Amino acid sequence: MGATTPAEVGLPPSRGARYYFEPQREALPRERLAALQAKRLRATVRNAYANVPFHRARLDAAFVEPEEIRHVDDVRHLPFTFKTDLRDNYPFGLFARPRNGLARLHASSGTTGKPTVVGYTDNDLRTWADLMARSLACAGARPGDLVHNAYGYGLFTGGLGAHYGAERLGATVVPMSGGSTERQIALITDFGARVLCATPSYALAIADVAEHLGIDLRQSALEIGLFGAEPWSEAMRQEIELRLGLTAVDIYGLSEIMGPGVACECEERAGLHGWEDHFLFEVIDPESNAPVPDGQAGELVITTLTKEALPMLRYRTRDITRVTRAPCGCGRTHLRILRITGRSDDMLIIRGVNVYPSQVEAVLVGTPHIAPHYQLVVERRGSLDHMTVEVEARRGVGPDNFDGIARDVAHHIKSMIGLTAEVVVKKPDEIPRSQGKAVRVRDLRPK
Ligand SMILES: [Zn+2]
């Protein structure tokens, strides 16, 4: 601690002490949590069966009676729901409430085909704000903090999700959204933001611009960053922490389930607590669909337990992770999802080698002279797949060095991932920056 006390600099007295937004629920003994989950699972299946013809048909086909659900493990009898089911029932076919009973709609950008549309009742929005407030507090934010929210506002759930959660926590929110990076930096420093919410790639873009302007954000009031909406690596975390001078915390969510705040790291930073009073988490083998034991990697599958408008049964997230139910040092009893570093949809198969962009990222971020901005370009040359890794030189590194750096990076990728890739070093700022989710892969292969 420095020479000044929290009172002297006007900070809330809770700073530094453990703080829980919903202490009883966050520390619920696991047996009671399981009983609550079973009860809520039954209510969710009842809601889906009674109000969504799609679910009723699937549940009938699987011979599941809502009233027969007695235990959390009964979830295994339920059919899976896939992202394509949302698209196929566009726009409101999976809703369990009539449209005029909904308070809000969000939608995904929909890069291919129709977007996926999600809806919320008043109660759903209240739960979302509570869980996002719980997540912010879990990450170290406190009532009275100034939260600079650089998640995009609009149909994307990031902006409004973080916004209402921060308000619910009792923080002061700056609803900045993405873009206007120079202005973001001015407001972060002028207003004295303690908490930054953004995608990790945009956090780095903010760091780049600040350094370019000669502004040292490490000297700002920023202490905590909540970063999510795209998978990111441990190496990326270190880079962000070093350059922004804050503690970078991983937060997880997806609009099909709710939005940001489904799970969040605590101050122990040993996995993300998944809020089990509202969601039922499973990890399965994505090929056989069989459950995998705790600690083993598989696809994360989530069932909502309290959603009214859009109950989701065994949603296949495509996120590859592991879970642990071991007690956490923070006192919260909810399971922890280990950091999600890959999404099965993002996995590239190049000449028979499975490659996640995050694996390449982990190599790049640790390499001297390279900035943490990159793109992977995959194309077919003749009958063979070919991957080019476009990286960016750090400022001050001369073009004379580019060839040597490229050889060095290609060597590391070969030895770490087992893949032969062409590496192209570009000048600073030549890789496009994202304002939201980063575009890491350009797959130009014919379908
Ligand atoms: Zn914890």
Short mmCIF file of C-alpha atoms and ligand atoms in Angstrom, two decimals:
data_model
loop_
_atom_site.label_atom_id
_atom_site.label_comp_id
_atom_site.label_asym_id
_atom_site.label_seq_id
_atom_site.Cartn_x
_atom_site.Cartn_y
_atom_site.Cartn_z
CA MET A 1 0.00 0.00 0.00
CA GLY A 2 1.10 3.56 -0.65
CA ALA A 3 1.32 6.40 1.85
CA THR A 4 -2.29 7.49 1.38
CA THR A 5 -5.22 5.66 2.94
CA PRO A 6 -8.36 4.91 0.89
CA ALA A 7 -10.28 7.62 2.80
CA GLU A 8 -7.71 10.23 1.81
CA VAL A 9 -8.15 9.59 -1.89
CA GLY A 10 -11.91 9.22 -1.64
CA LEU A 11 -12.10 5.47 -2.25
CA PRO A 12 -14.90 3.35 -0.76
CA PRO A 13 -13.95 1.70 2.56
CA SER A 14 -14.52 -1.79 1.14
CA ARG A 15 -11.51 -1.51 -1.17
CA GLY A 16 -8.96 -4.20 -0.51
CA ALA A 17 -11.31 -6.31 1.63
CA ARG A 18 -13.18 -9.27 0.18
CA TYR A 19 -16.53 -8.21 -1.21
CA TYR A 20 -19.42 -10.24 -2.56
CA PHE A 21 -22.42 -8.78 -4.38
CA GLU A 22 -24.71 -11.68 -3.31
CA PRO A 23 -22.75 -13.33 -0.49
CA GLN A 24 -25.29 -16.02 0.52
CA ARG A 25 -25.81 -17.21 -3.03
CA GLU A 26 -22.15 -17.06 -4.03
CA ALA A 27 -21.12 -19.18 -1.03
CA LEU A 28 -24.08 -21.59 -1.06
CA PRO A 29 -22.93 -25.06 0.10
CA ARG A 30 -22.68 -27.38 -2.91
CA GLU A 31 -25.42 -29.79 -1.74
CA ARG A 32 -27.86 -26.91 -1.47
CA LEU A 33 -26.72 -25.61 -4.83
CA ALA A 34 -27.44 -29.03 -6.40
CA ALA A 35 -30.92 -29.12 -4.83
CA LEU A 36 -31.66 -25.63 -6.11
CA GLN A 37 -30.39 -26.61 -9.57
CA ALA A 38 -32.63 -29.69 -9.69
CA LYS A 39 -35.69 -27.64 -8.77
CA ARG A 40 -34.88 -24.93 -11.29
CA LEU A 41 -34.03 -27.46 -14.01
CA ARG A 42 -37.48 -29.00 -13.62
CA ALA A 43 -39.10 -25.53 -13.87
CA THR A 44 -37.02 -24.71 -16.95
CA VAL A 45 -37.97 -27.92 -18.76
CA ARG A 46 -41.59 -27.32 -17.77
CA ASN A 47 -41.40 -23.79 -19.24
CA ALA A 48 -39.76 -25.02 -22.47
CA TYR A 49 -42.21 -27.90 -22.84
CA ALA A 50 -45.32 -25.82 -22.23
CA ASN A 51 -44.37 -22.80 -24.34
CA VAL A 52 -41.94 -23.77 -27.11
CA PRO A 53 -43.25 -26.27 -29.71
CA PHE A 54 -39.67 -26.94 -30.88
CA HIS A 55 -38.61 -28.11 -27.40
CA ARG A 56 -41.86 -30.02 -26.81
CA ALA A 57 -41.32 -32.05 -29.99
CA ARG A 58 -37.70 -32.81 -29.06
CA LEU A 59 -38.55 -33.70 -25.46
CA ASP A 60 -41.39 -35.96 -26.63
CA ALA A 61 -39.02 -37.66 -29.06
CA ALA A 62 -36.56 -38.22 -26.17
CA PHE A 63 -39.40 -39.49 -23.89
CA VAL A 64 -38.69 -36.82 -21.27
CA GLU A 65 -41.51 -35.78 -18.95
CA PRO A 66 -40.74 -32.46 -17.21
CA GLU A 67 -42.15 -33.74 -13.91
CA GLU A 68 -39.78 -36.72 -13.90
CA ILE A 69 -36.75 -34.48 -13.49
CA ARG A 70 -35.54 -35.01 -9.91
CA HIS A 71 -31.77 -34.56 -9.96
CA VAL A 72 -29.21 -32.36 -11.75
CA ASP A 73 -27.85 -35.44 -13.54
CA ASP A 74 -31.24 -35.87 -15.20
CA VAL A 75 -30.05 -33.11 -17.53
CA ARG A 76 -28.29 -35.88 -19.47
CA HIS A 77 -31.63 -37.15 -20.74
CA LEU A 78 -32.41 -33.82 -22.42
CA PRO A 79 -31.75 -33.22 -26.12
CA PHE A 80 -29.00 -30.77 -27.13
CA THR A 81 -29.72 -27.35 -28.63
CA PHE A 82 -27.39 -26.01 -31.33
CA LYS A 83 -26.77 -22.54 -32.70
CA THR A 84 -28.39 -23.69 -35.94
CA ASP A 85 -31.63 -24.31 -34.00
CA LEU A 86 -31.77 -20.58 -33.23
CA ARG A 87 -31.19 -19.73 -36.89
CA ASP A 88 -33.73 -22.30 -38.10
CA ASN A 89 -36.36 -20.81 -35.79
CA TYR A 90 -35.55 -17.20 -36.71
CA PRO A 91 -36.60 -14.80 -35.35
CA PHE A 92 -38.76 -15.71 -32.32
CA GLY A 93 -39.41 -19.45 -32.67
CA LEU A 94 -37.55 -20.52 -29.51
CA PHE A 95 -39.12 -17.87 -27.28
CA ALA A 96 -41.26 -19.12 -24.40
CA ARG A 97 -43.05 -15.79 -24.08
CA PRO A 98 -45.07 -13.83 -26.66
CA ARG A 99 -43.15 -10.97 -28.25
CA ASN A 100 -45.22 -8.34 -26.46
CA GLY A 101 -44.14 -9.85 -23.11
CA LEU A 102 -40.47 -9.12 -23.82
CA ALA A 103 -38.54 -6.11 -22.58
CA ARG A 104 -35.59 -6.33 -25.00
CA LEU A 105 -34.12 -8.13 -28.00
CA HIS A 106 -30.46 -8.60 -28.89
CA ALA A 107 -29.00 -10.26 -31.99
CA SER A 108 -25.68 -11.60 -33.17
CA SER A 109 -23.99 -10.02 -36.15
CA GLY A 110 -24.63 -13.14 -38.25
CA THR A 111 -21.58 -13.39 -40.50
CA THR A 112 -23.21 -16.26 -42.36
CA GLY A 113 -26.94 -16.44 -42.95
CA LYS A 114 -29.53 -15.11 -40.54
CA PRO A 115 -28.53 -13.57 -37.22
CA THR A 116 -29.41 -15.32 -33.96
CA VAL A 117 -32.02 -13.38 -32.01
CA VAL A 118 -32.34 -13.54 -28.22
CA GLY A 119 -35.04 -12.03 -25.99
CA TYR A 120 -35.44 -11.06 -22.34
CA THR A 121 -38.34 -10.47 -19.97
CA ASP A 122 -38.06 -7.83 -17.25
CA ASN A 123 -37.05 -10.57 -14.81
CA ASP A 124 -34.42 -11.86 -17.24
CA LEU A 125 -32.89 -8.38 -17.48
CA ARG A 126 -32.90 -8.08 -13.69
CA THR A 127 -31.11 -11.42 -13.33
CA TRP A 128 -28.58 -10.43 -15.99
CA ALA A 129 -27.77 -7.15 -14.23
CA ASP A 130 -27.41 -9.01 -10.91
CA LEU A 131 -25.05 -11.61 -12.40
CA MET A 132 -22.98 -8.98 -14.17
CA ALA A 133 -22.76 -6.98 -10.91
CA ARG A 134 -21.73 -10.21 -9.15
CA SER A 135 -19.07 -10.76 -11.83
CA LEU A 136 -17.71 -7.21 -11.59
CA ALA A 137 -17.45 -7.53 -7.79
CA CYS A 138 -15.86 -10.97 -8.19
CA ALA A 139 -13.21 -9.39 -10.44
CA GLY A 140 -12.44 -6.72 -7.83
CA ALA A 141 -14.73 -3.83 -8.81
CA ARG A 142 -16.53 -2.07 -5.95
CA PRO A 143 -19.54 0.22 -5.48
CA GLY A 144 -18.42 3.77 -6.17
CA ASP A 145 -15.86 2.77 -8.81
CA LEU A 146 -15.77 4.52 -12.15
CA VAL A 147 -16.31 1.94 -14.90
CA HIS A 148 -15.25 2.87 -18.43
CA ASN A 149 -17.29 0.63 -20.72
CA ALA A 150 -15.69 0.21 -24.15
CA TYR A 151 -17.79 -2.80 -25.16
CA GLY A 152 -19.92 -2.02 -28.21
CA TYR A 153 -23.44 -0.81 -27.44
CA GLY A 154 -26.30 -2.03 -29.59
CA LEU A 155 -27.47 -5.45 -30.68
CA PHE A 156 -24.25 -6.99 -29.30
CA THR A 157 -24.86 -7.95 -25.64
CA GLY A 158 -21.47 -6.72 -24.39
CA GLY A 159 -22.20 -3.01 -24.03
CA LEU A 160 -25.60 -3.02 -22.35
CA GLY A 161 -24.76 -6.15 -20.34
CA ALA A 162 -21.72 -4.54 -18.69
CA HIS A 163 -23.56 -1.22 -18.42
CA TYR A 164 -26.52 -2.38 -16.36
CA GLY A 165 -24.34 -4.67 -14.25
CA ALA A 166 -22.03 -1.80 -13.32
CA GLU A 167 -25.02 0.38 -12.43
CA ARG A 168 -26.49 -2.46 -10.34
CA LEU A 169 -23.19 -2.77 -8.48
CA GLY A 170 -23.41 0.91 -7.59
CA ALA A 171 -20.57 2.04 -9.84
CA THR A 172 -20.50 5.14 -12.04
CA VAL A 173 -20.63 4.07 -15.70
CA VAL A 174 -19.10 5.87 -18.68
CA PRO A 175 -21.09 4.40 -21.64
CA MET A 176 -18.29 4.90 -24.16
CA SER A 177 -18.88 1.95 -26.54
CA GLY A 178 -16.15 1.04 -29.06
CA GLY A 179 -14.26 3.36 -31.39
CA SER A 180 -12.90 6.94 -31.05
CA THR A 181 -9.86 5.51 -29.34
CA GLU A 182 -8.15 8.86 -28.69
CA ARG A 183 -11.28 10.13 -26.97
CA GLN A 184 -11.47 6.92 -24.92
CA ILE A 185 -7.98 7.58 -23.63
CA ALA A 186 -8.77 11.22 -22.78
CA LEU A 187 -11.86 10.20 -20.81
CA ILE A 188 -10.10 7.32 -19.02
CA THR A 189 -7.44 9.73 -17.76
CA ASP A 190 -9.66 12.81 -17.18
CA PHE A 191 -12.46 10.98 -15.35
CA GLY A 192 -10.14 8.63 -13.47
CA ALA A 193 -11.63 5.25 -14.46
CA ARG A 194 -10.60 2.41 -12.12
CA VAL A 195 -12.26 -0.34 -14.18
CA LEU A 196 -12.07 -0.88 -17.95
CA CYS A 197 -14.46 -3.21 -19.80
CA ALA A 198 -13.43 -4.12 -23.37
CA THR A 199 -12.49 -6.99 -25.65
CA PRO A 200 -8.84 -7.94 -25.03
CA SER A 201 -7.87 -7.01 -28.59
CA TYR A 202 -9.43 -3.57 -28.21
CA ALA A 203 -7.64 -3.09 -24.88
CA LEU A 204 -4.39 -3.58 -26.77
CA ALA A 205 -5.51 -1.14 -29.47
CA ILE A 206 -6.11 1.43 -26.69
CA ALA A 207 -2.60 0.73 -25.36
CA ASP A 208 -1.13 1.23 -28.86
CA VAL A 209 -2.81 4.57 -29.41
CA ALA A 210 -1.95 5.81 -25.92
CA GLU A 211 1.71 4.94 -26.44
CA HIS A 212 1.62 6.64 -29.82
CA LEU A 213 0.23 9.80 -28.17
CA GLY A 214 2.89 9.63 -25.46
CA ILE A 215 0.30 8.96 -22.73
CA ASP A 216 1.30 6.42 -20.10
CA LEU A 217 -1.90 4.67 -19.01
CA ARG A 218 0.11 2.83 -16.36
CA GLN A 219 0.09 6.16 -14.51
CA SER A 220 -3.72 6.42 -14.79
CA ALA A 221 -6.24 5.35 -12.14
CA LEU A 222 -6.96 2.09 -14.03
CA GLU A 223 -6.56 -0.93 -11.75
CA ILE A 224 -8.84 -3.63 -13.18
CA GLY A 225 -9.79 -4.69 -16.69
CA LEU A 226 -12.65 -7.08 -17.46
CA PHE A 227 -11.89 -8.57 -20.83
CA GLY A 228 -14.02 -11.03 -22.75
CA ALA A 229 -16.12 -11.79 -25.84
CA GLU A 230 -13.18 -13.48 -27.60
CA PRO A 231 -10.76 -16.22 -26.52
CA TRP A 232 -7.39 -14.87 -25.37
CA SER A 233 -4.21 -16.37 -24.04
CA GLU A 234 -2.24 -16.07 -20.80
CA ALA A 235 0.55 -14.39 -22.80
CA MET A 236 -1.94 -11.79 -24.01
CA ARG A 237 -2.97 -11.19 -20.39
CA GLN A 238 0.63 -10.44 -19.41
CA GLU A 239 1.06 -8.07 -22.34
CA ILE A 240 -2.13 -6.14 -21.47
CA GLU A 241 -1.20 -5.93 -17.78
CA LEU A 242 2.26 -4.68 -18.58
CA ARG A 243 1.12 -1.99 -20.99
CA LEU A 244 -2.02 -0.74 -19.24
CA GLY A 245 -0.78 -1.21 -15.68
CA LEU A 246 -3.86 -3.06 -14.44
CA THR A 247 -5.02 -6.50 -13.36
CA ALA A 248 -6.59 -8.20 -16.38
CA VAL A 249 -9.55 -10.44 -15.53
CA ASP A 250 -11.27 -12.91 -17.84
CA ILE A 251 -15.06 -12.75 -18.12
CA TYR A 252 -17.21 -15.16 -20.12
CA GLY A 253 -20.66 -15.10 -21.58
CA LEU A 254 -22.60 -15.67 -24.74
CA SER A 255 -25.80 -14.10 -25.93
CA GLU A 256 -27.57 -17.43 -26.52
CA ILE A 257 -27.30 -18.09 -22.77
CA MET A 258 -27.56 -14.50 -21.48
CA GLY A 259 -24.64 -12.27 -22.47
CA PRO A 260 -21.55 -11.29 -20.44
CA GLY A 261 -21.58 -12.43 -16.81
CA VAL A 262 -22.22 -16.18 -17.20
CA ALA A 263 -18.81 -16.75 -15.56
CA CYS A 264 -16.00 -14.55 -14.29
CA GLU A 265 -12.59 -14.89 -12.66
CA CYS A 266 -12.26 -13.92 -9.01
CA GLU A 267 -9.30 -12.25 -7.39
CA GLU A 268 -7.56 -15.66 -7.15
CA ARG A 269 -7.55 -15.84 -10.96
CA ALA A 270 -7.61 -19.65 -11.04
CA GLY A 271 -10.54 -20.21 -13.36
CA LEU A 272 -13.84 -18.44 -13.95
CA HIS A 273 -16.66 -19.02 -11.46
CA GLY A 274 -19.71 -20.17 -13.44
CA TRP A 275 -22.87 -18.99 -11.67
CA GLU A 276 -24.49 -22.35 -10.96
CA ASP A 277 -27.64 -21.00 -9.33
CA HIS A 278 -28.64 -19.73 -12.80
CA PHE A 279 -26.83 -22.11 -15.18
CA LEU A 280 -26.09 -25.82 -15.30
CA PHE A 281 -22.66 -26.51 -16.77
CA GLU A 282 -21.56 -29.80 -18.36
CA VAL A 283 -18.40 -30.75 -20.21
CA ILE A 284 -18.83 -33.42 -22.87
CA ASP A 285 -16.77 -35.19 -25.48
CA PRO A 286 -17.87 -33.34 -28.64
CA GLU A 287 -17.59 -36.52 -30.74
CA SER A 288 -19.30 -39.13 -28.52
CA ASN A 289 -21.45 -36.61 -26.53
CA ALA A 290 -20.51 -38.51 -23.35
CA PRO A 291 -19.79 -36.49 -20.20
CA VAL A 292 -16.08 -36.12 -19.40
CA PRO A 293 -14.79 -36.09 -15.80
CA ASP A 294 -13.86 -32.82 -14.09
CA GLY A 295 -10.37 -31.70 -15.09
CA GLN A 296 -10.58 -33.18 -18.58
CA ALA A 297 -11.04 -31.05 -21.68
CA GLY A 298 -14.25 -31.12 -23.65
CA GLU A 299 -17.01 -28.96 -25.03
CA LEU A 300 -18.85 -26.73 -22.57
CA VAL A 301 -22.62 -27.31 -22.61
CA ILE A 302 -24.91 -24.92 -20.72
CA THR A 303 -28.55 -25.20 -19.63
CA THR A 304 -30.24 -22.05 -18.34
CA LEU A 305 -32.04 -22.47 -15.01
CA THR A 306 -33.97 -19.21 -14.59
CA LYS A 307 -34.42 -17.73 -18.07
CA GLU A 308 -38.09 -16.99 -18.77
CA ALA A 309 -38.08 -15.70 -22.36
CA LEU A 310 -35.47 -18.01 -23.86
CA PRO A 311 -34.95 -21.19 -21.85
CA MET A 312 -31.99 -23.04 -23.33
CA LEU A 313 -31.61 -26.79 -22.92
CA ARG A 314 -28.06 -28.19 -23.17
CA TYR A 315 -26.75 -25.49 -25.48
CA ARG A 316 -23.63 -26.59 -27.35
CA THR A 317 -21.27 -23.62 -26.89
CA ARG A 318 -18.44 -25.07 -29.04
CA ASP A 319 -16.06 -23.70 -26.41
CA ILE A 320 -13.39 -26.18 -25.37
CA THR A 321 -12.50 -26.07 -21.69
CA ARG A 322 -12.19 -27.96 -18.39
CA VAL A 323 -14.00 -27.44 -15.08
CA THR A 324 -13.11 -27.91 -11.43
CA ARG A 325 -15.41 -28.10 -8.41
CA ALA A 326 -12.53 -27.82 -5.92
CA PRO A 327 -12.97 -25.13 -3.23
CA CYS A 328 -11.62 -21.69 -4.23
CA GLY A 329 -9.60 -19.38 -2.00
CA CYS A 330 -12.17 -16.63 -2.43
CA GLY A 331 -14.85 -18.60 -0.57
CA ARG A 332 -17.24 -18.87 -3.51
CA THR A 333 -18.57 -22.40 -3.96
CA HIS A 334 -19.52 -22.23 -7.64
CA LEU A 335 -17.47 -24.36 -10.02
CA ARG A 336 -14.64 -22.86 -12.02
CA ILE A 337 -14.27 -23.03 -15.79
CA LEU A 338 -10.63 -22.99 -16.77
CA ARG A 339 -9.78 -20.27 -19.24
CA ILE A 340 -11.29 -20.86 -22.64
CA THR A 341 -8.49 -20.72 -25.14
CA GLY A 342 -10.22 -22.18 -28.16
CA ARG A 343 -13.58 -22.60 -29.73
CA SER A 344 -14.10 -25.77 -31.73
CA ASP A 345 -15.55 -23.61 -34.54
CA ASP A 346 -12.25 -21.69 -34.65
CA MET A 347 -10.13 -24.79 -34.99
CA LEU A 348 -8.31 -24.88 -38.29
CA ILE A 349 -7.27 -28.15 -39.83
CA ILE A 350 -4.21 -27.44 -41.91
CA ARG A 351 -2.60 -30.39 -43.66
CA GLY A 352 -4.03 -32.66 -40.98
CA VAL A 353 -2.75 -30.57 -38.06
CA ASN A 354 -5.37 -29.13 -35.68
CA VAL A 355 -4.53 -25.48 -34.99
CA TYR A 356 -6.26 -22.97 -32.73
CA PRO A 357 -5.53 -19.27 -33.36
CA SER A 358 -4.79 -18.98 -29.63
CA GLN A 359 -1.86 -21.41 -29.99
CA VAL A 360 -0.30 -19.17 -32.62
CA GLU A 361 -1.07 -16.16 -30.43
CA ALA A 362 0.77 -17.71 -27.50
CA VAL A 363 3.89 -18.06 -29.68
CA LEU A 364 3.65 -14.52 -31.05
CA VAL A 365 2.98 -12.68 -27.81
CA GLY A 366 6.12 -14.04 -26.23
CA THR A 367 8.37 -13.07 -29.14
CA PRO A 368 10.56 -9.96 -28.96
CA HIS A 369 10.16 -7.27 -31.67
CA ILE A 370 6.61 -8.44 -32.48
CA ALA A 371 3.47 -6.50 -31.52
CA PRO A 372 0.52 -8.64 -30.34
CA HIS A 373 -1.58 -8.01 -33.44
CA TYR A 374 -1.82 -10.78 -35.98
CA GLN A 375 -3.90 -12.45 -38.65
CA LEU A 376 -3.80 -15.97 -39.99
CA VAL A 377 -4.45 -16.31 -43.69
CA VAL A 378 -5.26 -19.82 -44.89
CA GLU A 379 -5.45 -20.62 -48.58
CA ARG A 380 -5.13 -23.54 -50.91
CA ARG A 381 -2.09 -23.65 -53.18
CA GLY A 382 -2.48 -26.48 -55.66
CA SER A 383 -3.82 -29.31 -53.52
CA LEU A 384 -2.15 -28.20 -50.30
CA ASP A 385 -3.33 -25.90 -47.52
CA HIS A 386 -1.00 -23.04 -46.82
CA MET A 387 -0.99 -20.79 -43.75
CA THR A 388 0.52 -17.33 -43.70
CA VAL A 389 0.94 -15.67 -40.33
CA GLU A 390 0.89 -11.91 -40.69
CA VAL A 391 2.53 -10.23 -37.73
CA GLU A 392 3.46 -6.67 -36.96
CA ALA A 393 6.85 -5.29 -35.97
CA ARG A 394 7.00 -3.23 -32.82
CA ARG A 395 7.72 0.45 -33.23
CA GLY A 396 11.42 1.18 -33.61
CA VAL A 397 12.23 -2.16 -35.24
CA GLY A 398 13.74 -1.45 -38.68
CA PRO A 399 12.64 -3.21 -41.90
CA ASP A 400 16.19 -4.64 -42.22
CA ASN A 401 15.32 -6.95 -39.35
CA PHE A 402 12.00 -8.20 -40.75
CA ASP A 403 13.41 -11.26 -42.56
CA GLY A 404 15.31 -12.44 -39.51
CA ILE A 405 12.24 -11.97 -37.29
CA ALA A 406 10.07 -13.88 -39.79
CA ARG A 407 12.47 -16.84 -39.81
CA ASP A 408 12.60 -16.81 -36.02
CA VAL A 409 8.79 -16.76 -35.66
CA ALA A 410 8.33 -19.50 -38.29
CA HIS A 411 10.85 -21.63 -36.39
CA HIS A 412 8.94 -21.18 -33.11
CA ILE A 413 5.58 -22.00 -34.73
CA LYS A 414 7.10 -25.14 -36.24
CA SER A 415 8.61 -26.29 -32.98
CA MET A 416 5.66 -25.37 -30.73
CA ILE A 417 2.70 -26.33 -32.94
CA GLY A 418 4.28 -28.61 -35.51
CA LEU A 419 3.09 -26.57 -38.44
CA THR A 420 5.06 -25.07 -41.30
CA ALA A 421 3.80 -21.54 -41.83
CA GLU A 422 5.00 -18.61 -43.86
CA VAL A 423 5.53 -15.57 -41.65
CA VAL A 424 5.19 -12.06 -43.05
CA VAL A 425 6.33 -9.15 -40.87
CA LYS A 426 4.43 -5.94 -41.49
CA LYS A 427 5.14 -2.39 -40.40
CA PRO A 428 3.52 -1.03 -37.21
CA ASP A 429 -0.24 -0.42 -37.58
CA GLU A 430 -0.54 -2.42 -40.82
CA ILE A 431 -2.66 -5.20 -39.29
CA PRO A 432 -6.29 -4.00 -39.08
CA ARG A 433 -7.43 -3.18 -35.51
CA SER A 434 -10.78 -4.31 -34.21
CA GLN A 435 -13.17 -2.12 -32.25
CA GLY A 436 -14.95 -5.21 -31.01
CA LYS A 437 -14.18 -8.86 -31.61
CA ALA A 438 -10.91 -9.32 -33.45
CA VAL A 439 -10.83 -11.05 -36.83
CA ARG A 440 -7.93 -13.46 -36.40
CA VAL A 441 -8.45 -15.80 -39.33
CA ARG A 442 -9.03 -15.20 -43.02
CA ASP A 443 -9.84 -18.63 -44.43
CA LEU A 444 -9.72 -18.24 -48.21
CA ARG A 445 -9.94 -21.96 -48.99
CA PRO A 446 -12.78 -23.02 -51.29
CA LYS A 447 -15.64 -24.58 -49.28
ZN ZN B 1 -12.75 -17.79 -6.45
#
